[in-house]
């Protein structure tokens, strides 16, 4: 394996533990063991304990008093199951109680009026609580650890629920506030959350803790970013769909980035941006079974295979826009994309014909209080220009590989396998790394299984 990664400036590494890795006390202990063994780990980024973010998002929708009480009890139970196993629980339980009271107050406010800013404020409590508890657990195991509020360094714009971090500020602030402390202590901080210029809490989008870790790793010039999750690496496809999927031991940044972009939930789509920019290798492994090793994502690998993986992205919406104005005209697409950009809509896959354009939008993980990307305001603006058709519940299946555009017979191999299924849209050729198929959501798992059988 060739590894052309840049030389990092720090000997230290950063470790991110996802929701299942900090779901309960036993899972947290496994994470502590990893930190105990790997002395290079100096910054730890955590998600909220599994289930908490979903509960908080539900509370942020403004549920009625009965439902609110039930959801709050579930949050409390998850947190207290951890507190109850700590030896020195008194001080920490006071802090967690304060956060639980805040959650209750914010949930009551959400029942009066919801907003994206309020959602982010509420949801951030998940990561605030998991990090407080984890610091306590590390200290009980004799590890010197300090809690750090990531909002002091993760400055973002005010696009609540999908905020974009300011890398220049992150670099400057982490270097002054975190770097000098790393020789003495492990810094434990929150993934996913940030702060906009007026001081309100923001979030980076669902699954954003991976991105936080990669950004901080880059800002501090760390020598590796470790993503600890519930599977021992990146597989040829989601092992929950295809149990016989195989682990990929080494994968190049661009291949892994395609996988993440096209839905392999294992990594947040933006995670590899900082790694690619700065050439920092990313390791993915299971916190439950660190001895099983994992996947190393780095600049280049030897002999990359034609077929690397199959990724699946659910919750796709297809927008088809028809207009005779497109016929021999210029500027129509520009008008459409200007409108979409104004509404902060990112388009994934596009096909065009003489009088129509079809594009897919991803509706996964929108924590936005409107609950939908396709707002009435957007549809009204588009309808003023063209006829709009919306199809929902689709899925995007992406075949990820190398030099795919140069493979003879690729079409017959793929479409022959899928002759029993309707393929709504195809995208191939923009990148040599992928071929995407838009299919009915209910067929998606079977299509992934069939393709995996044929291609691997
Ligand atoms: P975390 O909470 O640790 O961030 P996630 O649930 O976000 O964990 O991501 C891990 C999950 O990603 C796995 O449980 C697995 O089902 C899913 N997954 C999807 N595609 C892949 C893949 N290609 N390889 C491994 N896991 C995958
Ligand atoms: N807790 C957040 C979520 O569930 C962020 C993360 O886990 O990465 O989406
Ligand atoms: Mg994740």
Short mmCIF file of C-alpha atoms and ligand atoms in Angstrom, two decimals:
data_model
loop_
_atom_site.label_atom_id
_atom_site.label_comp_id
_atom_site.label_asym_id
_atom_site.label_seq_id
_atom_site.Cartn_x
_atom_site.Cartn_y
_atom_site.Cartn_z
CA UNK A 1 0.00 0.00 0.00
CA UNK A 2 1.29 3.42 -0.94
CA UNK A 3 0.46 6.16 1.47
CA UNK A 4 1.12 9.60 0.09
CA UNK A 5 -0.38 11.40 3.03
CA UNK A 6 1.14 14.66 4.16
CA UNK A 7 3.38 14.66 7.20
CA UNK A 8 1.25 15.62 10.19
CA UNK A 9 2.56 18.24 12.55
CA UNK A 10 1.28 16.55 15.71
CA UNK A 11 2.17 13.10 17.08
CA UNK A 12 -1.29 12.91 18.61
CA UNK A 13 -4.47 11.34 17.26
CA UNK A 14 -8.15 12.11 17.65
CA UNK A 15 -10.78 9.46 18.38
CA UNK A 16 -14.50 9.77 17.72
CA UNK A 17 -16.95 7.40 19.38
CA UNK A 18 -20.43 7.16 17.87
CA UNK A 19 -23.83 6.78 19.55
CA UNK A 20 -23.73 3.01 20.04
CA UNK A 21 -20.17 3.25 21.39
CA UNK A 22 -21.42 5.51 24.20
CA UNK A 23 -24.91 4.00 24.48
CA UNK A 24 -24.44 2.79 28.04
CA UNK A 25 -21.86 2.34 30.80
CA UNK A 26 -20.45 -0.95 29.46
CA UNK A 27 -20.04 0.49 25.97
CA UNK A 28 -18.35 3.59 27.41
CA UNK A 29 -15.94 1.36 29.33
CA UNK A 30 -14.80 -0.21 26.04
CA UNK A 31 -14.05 3.28 24.71
CA UNK A 32 -12.08 4.09 27.87
CA UNK A 33 -10.05 0.90 27.36
CA UNK A 34 -9.13 2.03 23.85
CA UNK A 35 -7.97 5.40 25.19
CA UNK A 36 -6.01 3.68 27.95
CA UNK A 37 -4.21 1.47 25.42
CA UNK A 38 -3.61 4.11 22.76
CA UNK A 39 -1.60 6.80 24.45
CA UNK A 40 -1.53 8.89 21.26
CA UNK A 41 -5.27 9.64 21.59
CA UNK A 42 -5.45 13.14 23.04
CA UNK A 43 -8.73 14.51 21.76
CA UNK A 44 -11.96 12.55 22.04
CA UNK A 45 -15.14 13.53 20.20
CA UNK A 46 -18.41 11.94 21.26
CA UNK A 47 -21.89 11.57 19.87
CA UNK A 48 -24.93 11.53 22.11
CA UNK A 49 -25.74 8.13 23.60
CA UNK A 50 -27.68 6.02 21.06
CA UNK A 51 -31.33 7.01 20.86
CA UNK A 52 -30.95 10.38 22.60
CA UNK A 53 -30.73 12.55 19.47
CA UNK A 54 -33.88 10.97 18.04
CA UNK A 55 -35.75 11.53 21.31
CA UNK A 56 -34.62 15.16 21.49
CA UNK A 57 -35.61 15.79 17.87
CA UNK A 58 -39.06 14.44 18.65
CA UNK A 59 -39.32 16.73 21.67
CA UNK A 60 -38.30 19.64 19.45
CA UNK A 61 -41.32 19.05 17.20
CA UNK A 62 -43.51 20.35 20.03
CA UNK A 63 -45.37 17.28 21.26
CA UNK A 64 -48.26 17.39 23.76
CA UNK A 65 -47.72 17.18 27.52
CA UNK A 66 -48.36 13.43 27.82
CA UNK A 67 -46.01 12.52 25.01
CA UNK A 68 -43.47 15.01 26.31
CA UNK A 69 -43.44 13.35 29.72
CA UNK A 70 -42.94 9.92 28.12
CA UNK A 71 -40.07 11.11 25.92
CA UNK A 72 -38.39 12.97 28.79
CA UNK A 73 -38.60 9.83 30.92
CA UNK A 74 -36.84 7.85 28.19
CA UNK A 75 -34.03 10.43 27.98
CA UNK A 76 -33.70 10.45 31.78
CA UNK A 77 -33.59 6.63 31.90
CA UNK A 78 -30.75 6.39 29.38
CA UNK A 79 -28.68 9.02 31.22
CA UNK A 80 -29.39 7.62 34.68
CA UNK A 81 -28.50 4.08 33.63
CA UNK A 82 -24.98 5.47 33.11
CA UNK A 83 -24.90 7.76 36.17
CA UNK A 84 -25.97 4.90 38.42
CA UNK A 85 -22.86 2.92 37.55
CA UNK A 86 -20.40 5.74 38.27
CA UNK A 87 -18.77 5.62 41.70
CA UNK A 88 -18.70 9.39 42.24
CA UNK A 89 -22.13 10.23 40.87
CA UNK A 90 -23.09 13.16 43.10
CA UNK A 91 -21.59 16.13 41.30
CA UNK A 92 -22.13 14.73 37.84
CA UNK A 93 -25.78 13.95 38.55
CA UNK A 94 -26.32 17.59 39.54
CA UNK A 95 -24.90 18.71 36.21
CA UNK A 96 -26.95 16.18 34.25
CA UNK A 97 -30.08 17.18 36.18
CA UNK A 98 -29.50 20.78 35.21
CA UNK A 99 -29.30 19.74 31.55
CA UNK A 100 -32.39 17.53 31.88
CA UNK A 101 -34.29 20.51 33.36
CA UNK A 102 -33.16 22.60 30.40
CA UNK A 103 -34.39 19.93 28.02
CA UNK A 104 -37.78 19.98 29.71
CA UNK A 105 -37.99 23.77 29.53
CA UNK A 106 -36.96 23.87 25.87
CA UNK A 107 -39.45 21.10 25.04
CA UNK A 108 -42.23 23.15 26.62
CA UNK A 109 -41.12 26.13 24.54
CA UNK A 110 -41.17 23.92 21.40
CA UNK A 111 -44.77 22.98 22.15
CA UNK A 112 -45.63 26.71 21.86
CA UNK A 113 -43.52 27.42 18.75
CA UNK A 114 -40.93 25.33 16.98
CA UNK A 115 -37.89 26.70 15.20
CA UNK A 116 -34.66 25.32 13.80
CA UNK A 117 -32.66 27.35 16.34
CA UNK A 118 -34.66 25.85 19.19
CA UNK A 119 -34.24 22.34 17.72
CA UNK A 120 -30.46 22.74 17.63
CA UNK A 121 -30.36 24.08 21.19
CA UNK A 122 -32.41 21.13 22.42
CA UNK A 123 -30.58 18.48 20.42
CA UNK A 124 -27.15 19.71 21.55
CA UNK A 125 -27.95 18.47 25.06
CA UNK A 126 -27.37 14.86 23.95
CA UNK A 127 -23.68 15.47 23.23
CA UNK A 128 -23.30 17.75 26.27
CA UNK A 129 -24.53 14.95 28.54
CA UNK A 130 -22.56 12.06 26.98
CA UNK A 131 -19.30 14.00 27.19
CA UNK A 132 -19.85 15.00 30.84
CA UNK A 133 -20.50 11.39 31.82
CA UNK A 134 -17.57 10.08 29.81
CA UNK A 135 -15.09 12.49 31.43
CA UNK A 136 -16.23 11.24 34.81
CA UNK A 137 -15.81 7.62 33.73
CA UNK A 138 -12.30 8.30 32.35
CA UNK A 139 -11.29 9.97 35.61
CA UNK A 140 -12.57 7.00 37.58
CA UNK A 141 -10.27 4.85 35.46
CA UNK A 142 -7.34 7.06 36.33
CA UNK A 143 -7.13 8.88 33.00
CA UNK A 144 -6.55 12.60 33.22
CA UNK A 145 -9.41 14.05 31.16
CA UNK A 146 -11.02 17.47 30.75
CA UNK A 147 -14.45 18.35 29.41
CA UNK A 148 -14.32 20.96 26.68
CA UNK A 149 -17.29 22.85 25.19
CA UNK A 150 -16.73 22.50 21.46
CA UNK A 151 -18.80 25.65 20.82
CA UNK A 152 -15.79 27.68 21.96
CA UNK A 153 -13.96 26.56 18.81
CA UNK A 154 -16.56 25.22 16.34
CA UNK A 155 -17.86 28.53 15.02
CA UNK A 156 -20.40 28.13 12.23
CA UNK A 157 -22.79 30.15 10.08
CA UNK A 158 -26.40 30.42 11.23
CA UNK A 159 -27.82 27.74 8.96
CA UNK A 160 -29.44 25.91 11.87
CA UNK A 161 -29.66 22.12 11.51
CA UNK A 162 -27.07 22.14 8.67
CA UNK A 163 -24.56 24.72 9.86
CA UNK A 164 -21.25 25.15 8.05
CA UNK A 165 -18.09 25.41 10.17
CA UNK A 166 -15.55 28.19 9.83
CA UNK A 167 -12.24 26.38 9.37
CA UNK A 168 -10.03 29.44 9.87
CA UNK A 169 -11.58 30.16 13.28
CA UNK A 170 -11.50 26.48 14.21
CA UNK A 171 -7.78 26.29 13.46
CA UNK A 172 -6.94 29.45 15.37
CA UNK A 173 -9.13 28.63 18.37
CA UNK A 174 -8.17 24.96 18.72
CA UNK A 175 -4.53 25.87 18.52
CA UNK A 176 -4.83 28.41 21.28
CA UNK A 177 -7.42 26.69 23.50
CA UNK A 178 -6.81 22.95 23.00
CA UNK A 179 -3.29 22.39 21.66
CA UNK A 180 -1.37 23.62 24.74
CA UNK A 181 -3.30 21.23 27.01
CA UNK A 182 -2.70 18.03 25.08
CA UNK A 183 0.52 16.97 26.75
CA UNK A 184 -1.19 16.84 30.14
CA UNK A 185 -4.72 15.70 29.51
CA UNK A 186 -7.20 14.06 27.19
CA UNK A 187 -9.70 16.62 25.93
CA UNK A 188 -13.24 15.24 25.65
CA UNK A 189 -15.57 17.26 23.49
CA UNK A 190 -18.86 17.14 21.61
CA UNK A 191 -19.36 16.14 18.02
CA UNK A 192 -22.16 17.53 15.86
CA UNK A 193 -22.69 20.89 17.60
CA UNK A 194 -21.34 24.37 17.00
CA UNK A 195 -22.13 28.03 17.57
CA UNK A 196 -23.23 30.78 15.17
CA UNK A 197 -21.93 34.36 15.36
CA UNK A 198 -24.67 35.57 17.76
CA UNK A 199 -23.84 32.79 20.20
CA UNK A 200 -26.72 30.42 19.48
CA UNK A 201 -26.06 26.69 19.28
CA UNK A 202 -26.08 25.10 15.82
CA UNK A 203 -25.68 21.54 14.53
CA UNK A 204 -23.84 20.17 11.50
CA UNK A 205 -26.57 17.76 10.31
CA UNK A 206 -27.33 14.18 11.36
CA UNK A 207 -24.29 12.00 11.85
CA UNK A 208 -22.16 15.15 12.03
CA UNK A 209 -19.83 13.97 14.79
CA UNK A 210 -17.60 12.21 12.26
CA UNK A 211 -17.20 15.56 10.52
CA UNK A 212 -16.40 17.33 13.80
CA UNK A 213 -13.61 14.84 14.50
CA UNK A 214 -12.13 15.18 11.02
CA UNK A 215 -12.22 18.99 11.22
CA UNK A 216 -10.57 19.15 14.64
CA UNK A 217 -8.04 16.55 13.52
CA UNK A 218 -7.16 18.78 10.60
CA UNK A 219 -7.12 21.97 12.67
CA UNK A 220 -4.65 20.43 15.10
CA UNK A 221 -2.57 18.72 12.40
CA UNK A 222 -3.15 15.34 14.04
CA UNK A 223 -1.57 12.22 12.64
CA UNK A 224 -4.77 10.13 12.41
CA UNK A 225 -8.52 10.38 12.88
CA UNK A 226 -10.08 7.24 14.40
CA UNK A 227 -13.80 6.70 13.91
CA UNK A 228 -14.98 4.08 16.39
CA UNK A 229 -18.42 2.69 15.64
CA UNK A 230 -20.40 -0.56 15.83
CA UNK A 231 -18.81 -2.36 12.85
CA UNK A 232 -15.12 -3.27 12.50
CA UNK A 233 -14.50 -1.19 9.40
CA UNK A 234 -15.92 -0.20 6.06
CA UNK A 235 -17.48 -3.13 4.22
CA UNK A 236 -18.25 -3.84 0.58
CA UNK A 237 -21.81 -2.87 1.48
CA UNK A 238 -23.86 -2.35 4.63
CA UNK A 239 -23.39 -5.65 6.52
CA UNK A 240 -26.88 -5.22 7.94
CA UNK A 241 -28.26 -5.70 4.42
CA UNK A 242 -25.71 -8.24 3.15
CA UNK A 243 -24.25 -10.22 6.08
CA UNK A 244 -21.61 -11.80 3.82
CA UNK A 245 -20.22 -8.40 2.78
CA UNK A 246 -16.43 -8.29 3.20
CA UNK A 247 -14.31 -5.76 5.02
CA UNK A 248 -12.13 -3.41 2.99
CA UNK A 249 -8.77 -3.19 4.79
CA UNK A 250 -7.37 -0.25 2.82
CA UNK A 251 -9.33 2.21 0.75
CA UNK A 252 -8.37 5.44 -1.00
CA UNK A 253 -9.84 8.78 0.09
CA UNK A 254 -11.73 9.31 -3.16
CA UNK A 255 -13.35 5.86 -3.11
CA UNK A 256 -14.36 6.18 0.55
CA UNK A 257 -15.62 9.72 -0.07
CA UNK A 258 -17.86 8.39 -2.87
CA UNK A 259 -19.16 5.71 -0.50
CA UNK A 260 -19.91 8.26 2.21
CA UNK A 261 -21.52 10.66 -0.25
CA UNK A 262 -23.71 7.93 -1.68
CA UNK A 263 -25.07 6.84 1.62
CA UNK A 264 -22.76 4.38 3.35
CA UNK A 265 -23.90 5.62 6.76
CA UNK A 266 -20.62 4.48 8.29
CA UNK A 267 -19.13 7.94 7.60
CA UNK A 268 -20.81 11.33 7.43
CA UNK A 269 -20.46 12.51 3.79
CA UNK A 270 -18.24 15.48 4.65
CA UNK A 271 -15.89 13.50 6.92
CA UNK A 272 -13.24 12.93 4.32
CA UNK A 273 -13.02 16.53 3.09
CA UNK A 274 -10.61 17.65 5.81
CA UNK A 275 -8.73 14.35 5.60
CA UNK A 276 -8.23 14.71 1.84
CA UNK A 277 -7.28 18.39 2.15
CA UNK A 278 -4.62 17.65 4.72
CA UNK A 279 -3.78 14.05 3.90
CA UNK A 280 -4.68 12.75 7.36
CA UNK A 281 -5.43 9.00 7.36
CA UNK A 282 -8.79 7.96 8.80
CA UNK A 283 -9.23 4.65 10.60
CA UNK A 284 -12.65 3.04 11.06
CA UNK A 285 -13.10 0.27 13.63
CA UNK A 286 -15.50 -1.19 16.18
CA UNK A 287 -15.23 0.05 19.75
CA UNK A 288 -16.79 -3.25 20.86
CA UNK A 289 -14.07 -5.29 19.15
CA UNK A 290 -10.98 -3.14 18.59
CA UNK A 291 -8.87 -6.31 18.32
CA UNK A 292 -10.60 -7.07 15.00
CA UNK A 293 -8.82 -4.12 13.40
CA UNK A 294 -10.58 -2.04 10.80
CA UNK A 295 -10.30 -0.03 7.62
CA UNK A 296 -7.61 2.52 6.91
CA UNK A 297 -8.62 5.28 4.52
CA UNK A 298 -5.57 6.97 3.01
CA UNK A 299 -4.37 8.80 -0.06
CA UNK A 300 -3.80 5.83 -2.37
CA UNK A 301 -3.95 2.05 -2.37
CA UNK A 302 -2.23 -0.52 -4.59
CA UNK A 303 -4.27 -2.19 -7.34
CA UNK A 304 -7.66 -0.64 -6.59
CA UNK A 305 -10.35 -3.09 -7.78
CA UNK A 306 -12.92 -2.25 -10.47
CA UNK A 307 -15.79 -2.87 -8.04
CA UNK A 308 -15.17 -1.59 -4.54
CA UNK A 309 -18.54 -1.30 -2.84
CA UNK A 310 -22.26 -0.72 -3.11
CA UNK A 311 -23.81 2.15 -1.20
CA UNK A 312 -27.46 2.81 -0.55
CA UNK A 313 -29.15 6.06 0.17
CA UNK A 314 -32.79 5.93 1.15
CA UNK A 315 -35.34 8.76 1.35
CA UNK A 316 -34.70 10.18 -2.08
CA UNK A 317 -37.13 12.55 -3.72
CA UNK A 318 -37.17 12.98 -7.47
CA UNK A 319 -38.13 16.38 -8.83
CA UNK A 320 -38.95 16.48 -12.51
CA UNK A 321 -39.25 19.95 -14.00
CA UNK A 322 -40.78 20.34 -17.45
CA UNK A 323 -40.77 23.50 -19.50
CA UNK A 324 -40.97 24.26 -23.18
CA UNK A 325 -38.82 27.28 -22.32
CA UNK A 326 -35.91 24.85 -22.20
CA UNK A 327 -36.21 24.16 -25.91
CA UNK A 328 -33.18 25.73 -27.59
CA UNK A 329 -32.94 28.19 -24.71
CA UNK A 330 -30.07 29.23 -22.54
CA UNK A 331 -30.07 30.00 -18.87
CA UNK A 332 -33.03 27.86 -17.78
CA UNK A 333 -30.89 25.49 -15.75
CA UNK A 334 -29.10 28.44 -14.19
CA UNK A 335 -32.46 29.86 -13.08
CA UNK A 336 -33.50 26.54 -11.54
CA UNK A 337 -30.22 26.11 -9.69
CA UNK A 338 -30.31 29.68 -8.42
CA UNK A 339 -33.70 29.00 -6.85
CA UNK A 340 -32.53 25.70 -5.34
CA UNK A 341 -29.41 27.31 -3.96
CA UNK A 342 -31.43 30.15 -2.41
CA UNK A 343 -33.44 27.49 -0.58
CA UNK A 344 -30.22 25.72 0.49
CA UNK A 345 -31.14 22.61 -1.48
CA UNK A 346 -28.28 20.43 -2.55
CA UNK A 347 -28.94 18.33 -5.63
CA UNK A 348 -27.42 14.88 -5.90
CA UNK A 349 -28.08 13.33 -9.28
CA UNK A 350 -29.30 15.06 -12.43
CA UNK A 351 -30.44 14.01 -15.88
CA UNK A 352 -31.75 16.33 -18.57
CA UNK A 353 -33.69 16.05 -21.80
CA UNK A 354 -34.63 18.75 -24.28
CA UNK A 355 -37.61 20.01 -22.27
CA UNK A 356 -37.16 18.57 -18.83
CA UNK A 357 -34.72 18.08 -16.04
CA UNK A 358 -34.89 15.43 -13.33
CA UNK A 359 -32.98 15.82 -10.12
CA UNK A 360 -32.80 13.95 -6.84
CA UNK A 361 -32.80 15.46 -3.38
CA UNK A 362 -31.92 13.69 -0.18
CA UNK A 363 -34.46 14.08 2.59
CA UNK A 364 -32.60 11.92 5.13
CA UNK A 365 -31.87 13.35 8.50
CA UNK A 366 -33.40 16.72 8.07
CA UNK A 367 -33.77 17.91 11.65
CA UNK A 368 -35.34 21.10 10.36
CA UNK A 369 -38.57 22.02 12.14
CA UNK A 370 -40.38 22.22 8.78
CA UNK A 371 -39.60 18.49 8.49
CA UNK A 372 -39.21 18.78 4.72
CA UNK A 373 -36.79 20.20 2.20
CA UNK A 374 -39.57 20.80 -0.30
CA UNK A 375 -41.17 23.80 1.31
CA UNK A 376 -44.23 25.47 -0.19
CA UNK A 377 -42.13 28.55 -0.88
CA UNK A 378 -39.70 26.52 -3.00
CA UNK A 379 -42.43 24.70 -4.92
CA UNK A 380 -44.25 27.98 -5.61
CA UNK A 381 -41.10 29.56 -7.01
CA UNK A 382 -40.34 26.56 -9.22
CA UNK A 383 -43.95 26.29 -10.38
CA UNK A 384 -43.80 29.87 -11.64
CA UNK A 385 -41.10 28.72 -14.09
CA UNK A 386 -42.11 25.20 -15.04
CA UNK A 387 -44.37 22.23 -14.37
CA UNK A 388 -43.12 20.38 -11.29
CA UNK A 389 -43.59 16.69 -10.52
CA UNK A 390 -42.53 15.20 -7.20
CA UNK A 391 -41.95 11.48 -6.59
CA UNK A 392 -41.03 10.30 -3.11
CA UNK A 393 -39.83 7.15 -1.33
CA UNK A 394 -37.11 6.37 -3.84
CA UNK A 395 -33.60 5.11 -3.11
CA UNK A 396 -30.26 5.69 -4.73
CA UNK A 397 -28.06 2.63 -5.19
CA UNK A 398 -24.47 3.51 -6.07
CA UNK A 399 -21.92 1.09 -7.41
CA UNK A 400 -18.55 2.45 -6.32
CA UNK A 401 -15.35 1.45 -8.06
CA UNK A 402 -12.44 2.52 -10.20
CA UNK A 403 -12.35 3.42 -13.90
CA UNK A 404 -15.96 2.30 -14.17
CA UNK A 405 -16.46 4.36 -17.31
CA UNK A 406 -13.89 2.20 -19.09
CA UNK A 407 -15.40 -1.19 -18.31
CA UNK A 408 -16.85 -2.95 -21.36
CA UNK A 409 -20.13 -4.71 -20.73
CA UNK A 410 -20.74 -2.96 -17.41
CA UNK A 411 -24.29 -2.12 -18.49
CA UNK A 412 -25.27 -5.68 -19.33
CA UNK A 413 -23.72 -7.01 -16.13
CA UNK A 414 -25.68 -4.57 -14.00
CA UNK A 415 -28.93 -4.35 -15.90
CA UNK A 416 -28.99 -8.10 -16.58
CA UNK A 417 -28.90 -8.68 -12.84
CA UNK A 418 -31.71 -6.21 -12.27
CA UNK A 419 -34.05 -7.23 -15.09
CA UNK A 420 -36.96 -7.72 -12.66
CA UNK A 421 -36.77 -4.19 -11.29
CA UNK A 422 -37.78 -0.79 -12.51
CA UNK A 423 -34.91 1.66 -12.66
CA UNK A 424 -36.24 5.19 -12.49
CA UNK A 425 -33.05 7.08 -13.38
CA UNK A 426 -29.38 6.33 -14.10
CA UNK A 427 -26.28 8.45 -13.67
CA UNK A 428 -22.95 7.30 -15.02
CA UNK A 429 -19.85 8.95 -16.34
CA UNK A 430 -19.53 12.17 -14.35
CA UNK A 431 -17.10 10.36 -12.08
CA UNK A 432 -15.16 7.23 -12.97
CA UNK A 433 -15.84 6.09 -9.42
CA UNK A 434 -19.58 5.53 -9.50
CA UNK A 435 -22.66 4.44 -11.32
CA UNK A 436 -25.93 5.42 -9.64
CA UNK A 437 -29.36 3.92 -10.02
CA UNK A 438 -32.52 5.51 -8.67
CA UNK A 439 -34.98 2.80 -7.70
CA UNK A 440 -38.20 2.29 -5.77
CA UNK A 441 -37.42 2.47 -2.04
CA UNK A 442 -39.09 -0.87 -1.34
CA UNK A 443 -36.85 -2.69 -3.88
CA UNK A 444 -33.62 -1.15 -2.61
CA UNK A 445 -32.42 -3.88 -0.21
CA UNK A 446 -33.05 -6.66 -2.75
CA UNK A 447 -31.27 -4.71 -5.46
CA UNK A 448 -28.24 -4.22 -3.22
CA UNK A 449 -28.19 -7.97 -2.42
CA UNK A 450 -28.47 -8.98 -6.10
CA UNK A 451 -25.77 -6.55 -7.19
CA UNK A 452 -23.48 -7.65 -4.37
CA UNK A 453 -23.93 -11.30 -5.40
CA UNK A 454 -23.08 -10.49 -9.00
CA UNK A 455 -20.24 -8.02 -8.57
CA UNK A 456 -18.38 -9.46 -5.54
P1 LIG B 1 -22.18 5.74 14.71
O1 LIG B 1 -23.35 5.94 15.61
O2 LIG B 1 -21.04 5.07 15.36
O3 LIG B 1 -21.80 6.99 13.98
P2 LIG B 1 -23.60 4.81 12.37
O4 LIG B 1 -24.87 4.07 12.64
O5 LIG B 1 -23.73 6.22 11.94
O6 LIG B 1 -22.66 4.67 13.63
O7 LIG B 1 -22.75 4.04 11.27
C1 LIG B 1 -22.46 2.66 11.41
C2 LIG B 1 -23.42 1.84 10.58
O8 LIG B 1 -23.19 2.10 9.20
C3 LIG B 1 -23.23 0.34 10.67
O9 LIG B 1 -23.94 -0.20 11.75
C4 LIG B 1 -23.75 -0.16 9.32
O10 LIG B 1 -25.04 -0.69 9.42
C5 LIG B 1 -23.82 1.09 8.47
N1 LIG B 1 -23.13 0.94 7.18
C6 LIG B 1 -23.64 1.37 5.99
N2 LIG B 1 -22.81 1.10 5.00
C7 LIG B 1 -21.74 0.46 5.53
C8 LIG B 1 -20.55 -0.07 4.99
N3 LIG B 1 -20.29 -0.01 3.68
N4 LIG B 1 -19.67 -0.64 5.84
C9 LIG B 1 -19.91 -0.69 7.16
N5 LIG B 1 -21.03 -0.21 7.73
C10 LIG B 1 -21.95 0.36 6.94
N1 LIG B 2 -25.94 12.63 17.67
C1 LIG B 2 -26.00 13.08 16.31
C2 LIG B 2 -26.91 12.20 15.48
O1 LIG B 2 -27.43 11.23 15.99
C3 LIG B 2 -24.65 13.24 15.68
C4 LIG B 2 -23.86 11.97 15.50
O2 LIG B 2 -24.17 10.95 16.12
O3 LIG B 2 -22.92 11.99 14.74
O4 LIG B 2 -27.13 12.48 14.33
MG1 LIG B 3 -22.61 7.97 12.26
#
